[in-house]
Amino acid sequence: MSRQRSSDSIRPATDTGRYKSSDTYRRSTRPTRRKHVFKGTPVVPGIAMGRVRLKFRQTQVLSDLTITEAQVPREIEVLKEAVRQAKEQLMLARSKVAQEIGELEATIFDTHIALLEDRSFLGKVEEQVRSELKPAEVVVSVIVEGYFQTLSMVEDENLRERAADIRDVGLRLLDNLHNVKHDAAVVDKAIERHVGEGDIVFARELLPSDIATLEHRHVAGVFAEAGSARGHCAIMLRALGTPTVMGVEGVYTILRDGDFVIVDGSSGTVFVNPRKDIVDSYKRTQHDFHNYQNLLNEEVELPAVTTDGVQVSLLANVSKQSEVALGHMYRMDGVGLYRTEFGLMVRNSFPDEDELYQIYRNIVKAMDGKPVTIRTMDIGTDKILPYIKMPHENNPALGRRSFRLAMELDEFQSCQLRAILRAAHYGDVRVMFPLITALDDIRMARRMIRLACRQLEERKRRYNPDIQVGMMVEVPAAAMSLGKYVREVQFFSVGTNDLIQYTCAADRDQIEAAHWYRGTNPGFLALLRHIVQEAEAYNRPVSICGEMAGDPFYTMFLIGLGVRHLSMAPPQIPLVKKIIRSINLPGAQRLAERALQLGSTAQIGELFQTTVERILGRDITVWTRSQSE
Ligand code: PEP
Ligand code: MG
């Protein structure tokens, strides 16, 4: 697959970027030609057509911007309007959450509304706009950051929680300030009020915590300026099956709330206000896609077994209970990866043990006796807990993330382990630790489990003392030395998303690095073979739970290598199963051998592509773009 970037030739001449000069404060000149086609990265296949709703998050405010004295009154007016909008949005969100989720969960909005009514905060913003001649967003971002830094360092837990609230409100205000200034008053409200079933959402950048809202609204499609196919938002959208394109550069400058768009998540194309013949043609394509999905639905009840009788277990990746139900719909054999961190991100404080235990127990009960592998919290990088202050790191993917951070937050980690051990009393539960880099890591993890068991013993709680313990293989140092870990763990699961990132030294989220982030890199495939062979030699089950597991492009290769457990987003199960049911083991082994002999990423990619085309036929293959290639 060639690198996909938005074409410069279609970038409007007026794209001067945001906040480059004080001209930005004049109403921007709109480009006149607003029919465009944009290319990005295909993330979730399918076609969505409809009105676009825009969601912006203000992430960067340049602090050296100034305004003139004459602009001050307008600036204060804009500030007041932004505050008014924020209150309205919050009150609406509060009543929705109270109705649909619960009164307790809705109370978070009360704190936010109170902050917006706090005269000392708003008075300070107004005062600094006047005295320092700075735009309101600059002042708001500096003050909010100051409050956040101070509060997140104090001992008192309640005050620390308030830091997260302040940041949340600050971001909302910044969004609104931007919208008011740029004549886009409906923009942020869109996500809470105007986004409805069948809409398409555009964001410059999405965070995993946004996805819950999109799910709740049953949006038809999503496209974003930032992001890649392997980021955590992409993973969550894949579970929802929402057609998605990411990395769509330049579209922001021409897009307006309410524009009609087509999102083609299979080819990575976005059309803004397309001609009628394009819309008609896409209606036919949408029809073809539904036929393709119906074809796959025929696979659902069939066993995942090759033509010569090799059984493969197809497991689901989930992050919440509703996805367990989805997994059952697709006849999963169990949950191979329960990403617990998502449930921790949509809150404003860490849950207590009983609360976590209830959540995990509900999931275990919903499994109907099938196994579930619960991964301990894998936080950091883009998976931010709003109530944890993270220091700035130049390279967060190589720093304090995942297991490393969980060990620093040892009280949270212990609490989570106790909850998992208690839930394990009710079914076939395994626990798995992410980002294990050295033997010390997994030994430390085991010590924490022992400690958690002792604590539960003392409290006379029911729990499973014999829970199976596993580790994710997603760091090359661990991948190269599996034998060292076999005394500590009963199973391995390969996180290909991170393992590719660290093996190829290419950020999984950075579009500019996509050319090097390749599952088809010969070095990566050789490493994968090594892992599978070592696990087999040491008699430890190994599964794949990164995006590669659900990517039909790799299925035959993985079966040929000897992988027998694949864990993926539930909607991916039928297609992977279709491939498994069409192949035999000697053929898969020959394919794996051939791929491992090839010298270049491109050759391997072509081999996999032609193989999938041969198995599925060209008409079907067009819908099955690879996510890991
Ligand atoms: C992986 O890295 O492949 C994985 C499954 O973990 P995550 O995508 O949650 O980092
Ligand atoms: Mg990972």
XYZ file of C-alpha atoms and ligand atoms in Angstrom:
640
model
C 0.000 0.000 0.000
C 1.453 3.352 -0.862
C 1.691 6.084 1.721
C -1.543 7.938 1.810
C -1.489 11.659 2.331
C -3.984 14.272 1.420
C -3.182 15.651 -1.948
C -1.506 19.052 -1.922
C -3.130 19.898 -5.208
C -6.512 20.058 -3.535
C -5.360 22.040 -0.512
C -7.127 25.403 -0.645
C -4.881 28.369 -1.207
C -6.276 30.066 1.878
C -4.909 27.388 4.206
C -2.598 29.561 6.250
C -3.000 27.555 9.441
C -4.541 28.703 12.700
C -3.161 31.389 14.960
C -0.386 32.375 12.604
C -1.010 36.074 12.814
C -3.391 38.557 14.274
C -5.234 38.372 10.945
C -6.823 35.305 12.392
C -8.921 37.627 14.496
C -10.512 39.061 11.441
C -13.179 36.906 9.924
C -11.320 34.508 7.666
C -11.938 34.626 3.943
C -13.810 31.494 2.981
C -12.525 29.554 0.022
C -15.180 29.735 -2.663
C -14.787 26.251 -4.105
C -15.939 23.840 -1.452
C -16.368 20.586 -3.326
C -13.448 18.432 -2.492
C -12.088 14.967 -2.287
C -9.553 14.122 0.395
C -7.422 11.078 1.008
C -6.544 9.680 4.412
C -5.886 6.332 6.032
C -8.660 3.729 5.799
C -9.431 2.656 9.365
C -12.816 0.904 9.469
C -14.287 -0.356 6.172
C -17.729 0.674 4.988
C -19.483 3.663 3.458
C -21.213 6.448 5.367
C -23.075 9.366 3.788
C -24.716 12.246 5.549
C -24.409 15.646 7.180
C -21.204 16.320 8.986
C -21.029 17.533 12.566
C -17.778 19.104 13.612
C -16.011 18.508 16.871
C -12.950 20.520 17.643
C -10.684 20.312 20.583
C -8.411 23.219 21.125
C -5.069 21.706 21.954
C -2.619 24.463 21.269
C -2.799 28.140 21.988
C 0.142 30.313 21.115
C 0.956 32.438 24.117
C 2.619 35.288 22.215
C -0.599 36.443 20.574
C -1.811 39.896 21.499
C -4.824 42.058 20.805
C -5.239 45.820 20.614
C -7.022 47.869 23.247
C -9.856 48.452 20.786
C -10.394 44.703 20.537
C -10.831 44.237 24.315
C -14.623 44.806 24.525
C -15.249 42.314 21.720
C -12.923 39.834 23.405
C -14.889 40.085 26.676
C -18.131 39.658 24.754
C -16.787 36.526 23.110
C -15.679 35.198 26.486
C -19.138 35.709 27.944
C -20.775 34.005 25.002
C -18.368 31.069 25.283
C -19.191 30.719 28.995
C -22.919 30.916 28.295
C -22.630 28.195 25.667
C -20.546 26.039 27.981
C -23.160 26.236 30.728
C -25.920 25.376 28.303
C -23.973 22.403 26.966
C -23.230 21.154 30.450
C -26.801 21.444 31.647
C -27.994 19.541 28.637
C -25.349 16.871 29.078
C -26.261 16.646 32.757
C -29.905 15.933 32.135
C -29.088 13.377 29.404
C -26.623 11.513 31.594
C -28.999 11.615 34.569
C -31.753 10.115 32.410
C -29.713 7.577 30.534
C -26.950 6.562 32.951
C -27.721 7.708 36.458
C -28.032 10.631 38.839
C -24.695 9.834 40.497
C -22.753 9.951 37.237
C -24.471 13.233 36.382
C -23.087 15.010 39.429
C -19.734 15.541 37.704
C -21.492 18.184 35.600
C -22.578 20.084 38.714
C -18.948 20.657 39.619
C -18.211 21.858 36.107
C -21.166 24.227 36.059
C -20.132 25.611 39.463
C -16.664 26.338 38.111
C -18.142 28.329 35.269
C -20.114 30.354 37.782
C -17.066 30.988 39.930
C -16.476 34.749 39.754
C -12.883 34.534 40.922
C -11.956 32.425 37.911
C -13.829 34.402 35.264
C -12.973 37.716 36.899
C -9.312 36.826 36.668
C -9.644 35.956 32.969
C -11.399 39.249 32.211
C -8.902 41.226 34.198
C -5.921 39.716 32.391
C -7.478 40.167 28.953
C -7.776 43.898 29.779
C -4.439 44.428 31.489
C -2.212 42.181 29.377
C -3.988 42.657 26.040
C -4.061 38.935 25.381
C -6.831 37.008 23.606
C -9.204 35.201 25.964
C -8.062 31.722 24.896
C -4.461 32.517 25.788
C -5.480 33.783 29.223
C -7.842 30.870 29.838
C -5.243 28.297 28.877
C -2.542 29.865 31.076
C -4.827 30.216 34.102
C -6.297 26.731 33.726
C -2.854 25.192 33.377
C -1.689 27.100 36.476
C -4.654 25.878 38.549
C -4.193 22.383 37.226
C -0.507 22.237 38.110
C -1.066 23.600 41.614
C -4.042 21.422 42.449
C -2.660 18.219 41.057
C 0.283 18.410 43.441
C -1.647 18.746 46.673
C -2.116 15.850 49.087
C -5.863 16.206 49.493
C -7.531 13.768 47.136
C -10.683 15.866 46.708
C -8.670 18.855 45.646
C -6.688 16.734 43.240
C -9.923 15.595 41.649
C -10.856 19.223 41.215
C -7.765 19.660 39.041
C -9.230 17.288 36.446
C -12.525 19.195 36.537
C -10.754 22.470 35.944
C -8.923 21.103 32.964
C -12.106 19.676 31.536
C -13.946 22.970 31.854
C -10.916 24.817 30.483
C -10.877 22.675 27.336
C -14.579 23.210 26.831
C -14.162 26.954 27.153
C -11.292 26.946 24.684
C -13.376 24.984 22.189
C -16.236 27.429 22.554
C -14.005 30.485 22.276
C -12.672 29.129 19.052
C -16.142 28.370 17.746
C -17.558 31.768 18.624
C -14.619 33.545 17.008
C -14.734 31.485 13.880
C -18.437 31.723 13.375
C -18.906 28.084 14.135
C -21.234 28.428 17.048
C -22.794 25.024 16.610
C -19.520 23.207 16.472
C -18.968 21.867 19.946
C -22.605 21.745 20.805
C -22.758 19.415 17.866
C -21.324 16.580 19.828
C -23.726 16.942 22.703
C -26.817 18.305 21.110
C -26.855 18.120 17.358
C -25.099 14.880 16.714
C -27.729 12.321 16.093
C -28.164 8.921 14.646
C -26.899 8.810 11.087
C -24.658 11.865 11.346
C -21.011 11.869 10.447
C -18.530 13.373 12.879
C -15.343 15.179 11.984
C -12.719 16.055 14.582
C -9.248 17.425 14.191
C -8.191 14.950 16.824
C -10.191 12.327 18.669
C -9.401 10.927 22.080
C -10.467 7.495 23.266
C -12.734 9.221 25.790
C -14.711 10.783 22.901
C -15.687 7.442 21.493
C -18.285 6.704 24.155
C -20.241 9.770 23.018
C -20.026 8.734 19.398
C -21.222 5.254 20.261
C -24.044 6.602 22.327
C -25.190 8.741 19.384
C -25.009 5.916 16.839
C -23.090 8.041 14.382
C -22.838 6.709 10.841
C -19.231 7.599 10.105
C -16.169 9.351 11.469
C -13.209 11.124 9.955
C -10.374 12.977 11.621
C -7.409 15.051 10.688
C -5.005 13.298 13.055
C -4.721 9.657 14.001
C -3.797 6.388 12.399
C -5.226 2.926 11.911
C -3.502 1.533 15.004
C -4.301 4.223 17.568
C -6.676 3.485 20.391
C -9.538 5.462 18.859
C -9.215 3.412 15.707
C -9.333 0.241 17.768
C -12.520 1.340 19.515
C -14.203 2.454 16.304
C -13.356 -0.885 14.737
C -15.244 -2.611 17.517
C -18.236 -0.420 16.700
C -17.909 -1.102 12.966
C -18.318 2.625 12.226
C -16.807 3.512 8.806
C -13.777 5.650 9.615
C -10.983 7.500 7.846
C -8.140 9.155 9.763
C -5.214 11.332 8.817
C -7.391 13.456 6.515
C -5.222 16.524 6.229
C -6.406 19.890 4.997
C -10.128 19.179 5.153
C -10.522 21.365 8.220
C -10.025 24.559 6.266
C -12.999 24.030 3.999
C -15.376 22.014 6.116
C -18.497 23.537 7.648
C -20.977 22.048 10.034
C -23.825 20.569 7.994
C -21.857 19.922 4.804
C -22.835 16.725 3.035
C -20.000 14.208 3.105
C -19.217 10.681 2.019
C -16.771 8.701 4.166
C -15.351 5.704 2.360
C -13.633 3.770 5.138
C -12.505 1.066 2.760
C -10.391 3.223 0.468
C -9.696 6.073 2.903
C -11.492 8.713 0.829
C -13.666 11.573 2.047
C -15.853 13.634 -0.305
C -17.148 17.007 0.786
C -20.268 18.231 -1.030
C -19.775 15.724 -3.850
C -21.480 15.911 -7.233
C -24.721 14.017 -7.688
C -23.139 11.349 -9.910
C -20.603 10.575 -7.154
C -23.384 10.300 -4.575
C -25.337 7.974 -6.890
C -22.307 5.865 -7.511
C -21.641 5.599 -3.751
C -25.223 4.561 -3.143
C -24.507 1.575 -5.353
C -21.232 0.960 -3.512
C -23.046 1.089 -0.192
C -25.450 -1.512 -1.506
C -22.494 -3.729 -2.528
C -21.042 -3.328 0.946
C -24.261 -4.516 2.543
C -24.232 -7.550 0.264
C -20.687 -8.226 1.343
C -21.677 -8.006 4.998
C -24.589 -10.365 4.425
C -22.184 -12.794 2.822
C -20.014 -12.647 5.910
C -22.990 -13.129 8.181
C -23.373 -16.557 6.624
C -20.071 -17.476 8.285
C -21.212 -16.656 11.776
C -22.597 -20.053 12.747
C -19.841 -22.074 11.059
C -16.790 -23.441 12.895
C -13.367 -21.820 12.462
C -11.614 -24.821 11.037
C -9.367 -25.256 8.002
C -10.320 -27.615 5.170
C -7.978 -30.219 6.678
C -9.401 -29.939 10.175
C -7.159 -27.476 12.043
C -9.252 -25.743 14.684
C -8.563 -22.065 15.406
C -10.014 -20.232 18.360
C -11.378 -16.812 17.460
C -11.600 -14.558 20.471
C -12.877 -11.037 20.956
C -11.125 -7.860 22.047
C -13.478 -5.860 24.250
C -13.376 -2.805 26.424
C -16.846 -2.879 27.950
C -19.759 -5.146 28.632
C -21.758 -4.210 25.525
C -18.889 -5.574 23.438
C -19.175 -8.929 25.180
C -22.721 -9.135 23.832
C -21.347 -8.245 20.397
C -18.735 -10.976 20.781
C -21.501 -13.505 21.455
C -23.352 -12.282 18.383
C -20.296 -13.140 16.320
C -19.888 -16.447 18.205
C -16.561 -15.636 19.822
C -14.775 -18.455 21.649
C -13.991 -16.150 24.540
C -12.454 -12.759 25.248
C -8.743 -12.764 24.457
C -8.193 -9.166 25.530
C -10.314 -7.067 27.851
C -8.797 -3.582 27.773
C -9.711 -2.355 31.246
C -8.258 1.121 30.900
C -11.128 2.471 28.815
C -13.508 2.058 31.725
C -11.090 4.038 33.886
C -10.758 6.917 31.455
C -14.358 8.097 31.318
C -14.491 8.996 35.002
C -13.151 11.755 37.149
C -11.665 9.568 39.874
C -10.358 6.048 40.232
C -13.171 3.657 41.177
C -13.032 1.809 44.479
C -12.448 -1.932 44.657
C -16.098 -2.887 45.045
C -17.115 -0.824 42.064
C -14.422 -2.407 39.890
C -15.296 -5.852 41.172
C -18.943 -5.346 40.166
C -17.921 -4.274 36.668
C -15.588 -7.246 36.194
C -18.010 -9.693 37.726
C -20.744 -8.541 35.350
C -18.411 -9.105 32.427
C -17.440 -12.569 33.703
C -21.071 -13.516 34.179
C -21.908 -12.246 30.685
C -19.283 -14.641 29.271
C -21.554 -17.669 29.781
C -18.644 -19.807 30.957
C -16.294 -18.825 28.144
C -12.787 -17.656 29.094
C -11.936 -13.979 29.539
C -8.428 -12.557 29.713
C -8.452 -9.347 31.709
C -5.534 -7.053 31.004
C -4.414 -4.837 33.851
C -4.560 -1.096 33.199
C -2.475 -0.117 30.191
C -2.469 3.644 30.623
C -0.272 6.453 29.339
C 0.403 7.924 25.868
C -3.094 8.571 24.481
C -4.862 6.654 27.252
C -5.002 9.392 29.820
C -6.697 9.104 33.179
C -8.023 12.643 33.693
C -7.407 12.445 37.434
C -3.703 11.614 37.116
C -1.197 14.321 36.541
C 1.279 13.136 33.966
C 4.550 15.017 33.689
C 5.577 16.095 30.218
C 7.749 13.537 28.444
C 9.414 14.058 25.096
C 8.803 10.478 24.155
C 5.878 9.071 26.120
C 5.695 5.828 24.114
C 9.187 5.033 25.366
C 8.683 6.332 28.851
C 6.327 5.954 31.763
C 3.447 4.114 30.272
C 1.453 0.975 30.811
C 2.868 -1.478 33.364
C 5.586 1.017 34.344
C 3.069 3.660 35.243
C 0.793 1.116 36.916
C 3.656 0.199 39.225
C 4.032 3.843 40.239
C 0.296 3.989 40.846
C 0.595 0.876 42.964
C -2.486 1.550 45.057
C -4.635 1.680 41.929
C -2.935 -1.392 40.549
C -3.443 -3.383 43.769
C -7.053 -2.311 43.923
C -7.601 -3.462 40.348
C -5.886 -6.797 40.990
C -8.055 -7.483 44.029
C -11.160 -6.730 41.965
C -9.994 -9.076 39.179
C -9.165 -11.881 41.648
C -12.594 -11.555 43.226
C -14.371 -11.572 39.858
C -12.321 -14.635 38.896
C -14.296 -16.585 41.467
C -17.265 -16.476 39.051
C -15.789 -17.878 35.848
C -12.806 -18.705 33.677
C -10.726 -15.562 34.195
C -7.061 -15.015 33.377
C -5.050 -11.934 34.188
C -2.491 -10.447 31.820
C 0.105 -7.696 32.235
C 0.980 -5.292 29.399
C 4.327 -3.943 28.221
C 6.501 -6.402 30.117
C 10.077 -5.456 29.285
C 12.196 -7.410 31.754
C 11.931 -10.376 34.076
C 11.821 -7.999 37.039
C 8.578 -6.570 35.694
C 6.713 -9.834 35.713
C 8.194 -10.832 39.073
C 6.968 -7.578 40.498
C 3.541 -8.256 38.971
C 3.426 -11.658 40.623
C 4.412 -10.156 43.976
C 1.514 -7.760 43.638
C -0.850 -10.633 42.947
C 0.421 -12.466 46.042
C -0.056 -9.356 48.123
C -3.570 -8.863 46.743
C -4.389 -12.498 47.619
C -3.178 -11.978 51.204
C -5.255 -8.836 51.550
C -8.353 -10.614 50.285
C -7.627 -13.518 52.616
C -7.441 -11.162 55.594
C -10.709 -9.566 54.584
C -12.263 -12.977 54.125
C -13.295 -12.270 50.534
C -14.026 -14.974 48.030
C -11.489 -14.977 45.201
C -9.615 -17.314 42.872
C -6.096 -17.937 44.254
C -5.154 -20.065 41.212
C -5.813 -17.508 38.510
C -3.725 -18.032 35.366
C -1.202 -15.262 34.827
C 0.032 -14.183 31.413
C 2.016 -11.402 29.826
C 1.781 -9.418 26.661
C 4.672 -9.756 24.286
C 4.953 -6.290 22.837
C 8.525 -5.255 23.556
C 11.314 -6.799 21.426
C 13.525 -7.469 24.476
C 10.848 -9.743 25.924
C 10.031 -11.231 22.517
C 13.662 -12.306 22.129
C 13.829 -14.039 25.493
C 10.505 -15.768 26.127
C 12.266 -18.723 27.732
C 13.249 -16.519 30.649
C 9.621 -15.829 31.470
C 8.125 -19.291 31.341
C 8.514 -19.925 35.068
C 6.476 -16.811 35.774
C 3.634 -17.012 33.253
C 1.198 -19.580 31.944
C 0.490 -17.918 28.593
C 1.682 -15.251 26.179
C -0.295 -12.847 24.041
C 1.396 -10.869 21.292
C 0.446 -7.200 21.109
C 1.394 -6.604 17.506
C 0.349 -2.942 17.600
C 3.120 -2.084 19.998
C 5.512 -4.807 18.920
C 5.556 -3.426 15.351
C 6.005 0.084 16.740
C 9.019 -0.892 18.842
C 10.550 -3.296 16.310
C 10.283 -0.875 13.398
C 10.975 2.223 15.546
C 7.870 3.894 14.097
C 5.210 5.609 16.213
C 1.919 3.747 15.797
C -0.043 6.995 16.003
C 2.033 9.187 13.788
C 0.917 9.386 10.219
C 4.358 10.540 9.084
C 5.862 7.279 10.332
C 3.259 5.060 8.651
C 5.618 4.197 5.828
C 7.933 2.451 8.308
C 5.258 1.026 10.580
C 4.728 -2.198 8.692
C 3.612 -5.611 9.850
C 5.089 -6.876 6.603
C 8.606 -5.795 7.549
C 10.694 -8.994 7.146
C 12.410 -8.374 10.476
C 9.082 -8.193 12.221
C 7.769 -11.386 10.623
C 10.962 -13.213 11.643
C 10.467 -11.996 15.205
C 6.893 -13.232 15.157
C 8.020 -16.657 14.003
C 10.587 -16.724 16.803
C 7.913 -15.956 19.398
C 5.566 -18.657 18.134
C 8.354 -21.250 17.987
C 9.643 -20.395 21.471
C 6.183 -20.508 23.007
C 5.631 -23.902 21.440
C 9.034 -25.174 22.595
C 8.205 -24.135 26.166
C 4.693 -25.456 25.927
C 2.966 -22.172 26.588
C -0.133 -21.112 24.624
C 0.375 -17.994 22.545
C -2.307 -15.782 21.043
C -2.188 -12.668 18.904
C -4.326 -9.817 20.205
C -3.062 -6.788 18.246
C -4.887 -5.518 15.141
C -3.005 -7.999 12.972
C -5.124 -10.801 14.435
C -8.293 -9.412 12.843
C -6.678 -8.425 9.564
C -7.496 -10.952 6.815
C -4.317 -9.951 5.055
C -2.300 -11.882 7.668
C -4.628 -14.754 8.561
C -3.121 -17.438 6.335
C 0.416 -16.450 7.278
C -0.360 -16.628 11.006
C -1.999 -20.048 10.685
C 1.042 -21.207 8.691
C 3.337 -19.996 11.483
C 1.415 -22.104 13.992
C -0.807 -19.511 15.679
C -4.081 -21.076 16.882
C -5.616 -18.271 18.968
C -6.542 -14.937 17.414
C -8.240 -12.133 19.331
C -9.884 -9.262 17.449
C -12.737 -6.738 17.347
C -15.933 -8.824 17.170
C -17.039 -7.526 13.722
C -13.772 -8.867 12.265
C -14.457 -12.467 13.264
C -16.526 -13.580 10.217
C -14.027 -12.474 7.584
C -11.071 -14.073 9.370
C -13.156 -17.199 9.755
C -13.999 -17.207 6.051
C -10.288 -17.266 5.240
C -9.566 -20.020 7.756
C -12.350 -22.141 6.308
C -10.899 -21.729 2.800
C -7.316 -22.833 3.453
C -5.402 -25.932 4.494
C -2.422 -26.210 6.783
C 0.273 -27.294 4.268
C -0.757 -24.404 1.990
C -0.590 -21.942 4.890
C 2.821 -23.271 5.930
C 4.152 -22.864 2.391
C 2.871 -19.294 2.299
C 4.541 -18.518 5.625
C 7.844 -19.991 4.424
C 7.717 -17.997 1.205
C 6.942 -14.779 3.029
C 9.797 -15.325 5.454
C 12.209 -15.781 2.563
C 11.259 -12.548 0.822
C 13.506 -9.567 1.336
C 11.238 -6.557 1.110
C 8.133 -5.242 2.752
C 6.624 -4.502 -0.650
C 7.141 -8.067 -1.921
C 5.597 -9.531 1.208
C 2.677 -7.112 0.982
C 2.068 -8.141 -2.603
C 2.226 -11.830 -1.727
C -0.377 -11.396 1.027
C -2.559 -9.241 -1.180
C -2.637 -11.704 -4.065
C -3.248 -14.544 -1.614
C -6.298 -12.819 -0.112
C -7.569 -11.981 -3.592
C -7.190 -15.600 -4.637
C -9.103 -16.812 -1.595
C -11.881 -14.259 -1.483
C -12.044 -12.994 -5.052
C -11.301 -9.431 -6.065
C -14.817 -8.145 -5.444
C -14.623 -9.018 -1.781
C -10.989 -8.107 -1.266
C -11.647 -4.441 -2.029
C -13.538 -4.217 1.272
C -10.782 -5.723 3.341
C -8.008 -3.185 3.510
C -5.128 -4.146 5.728
C -4.638 -2.202 8.956
C -1.178 -3.459 9.784
C 0.542 -3.474 6.420
C -1.063 -4.160 21.167
O -0.173 -3.372 21.452
O -1.073 -4.855 20.124
C -2.221 -4.327 22.062
C -3.110 -5.277 21.894
O -2.362 -3.419 23.053
P -2.907 -1.905 22.823
O -3.297 -1.790 21.370
O -4.041 -1.729 23.740
O -1.705 -1.107 23.166
Mg -0.064 -2.573 23.478
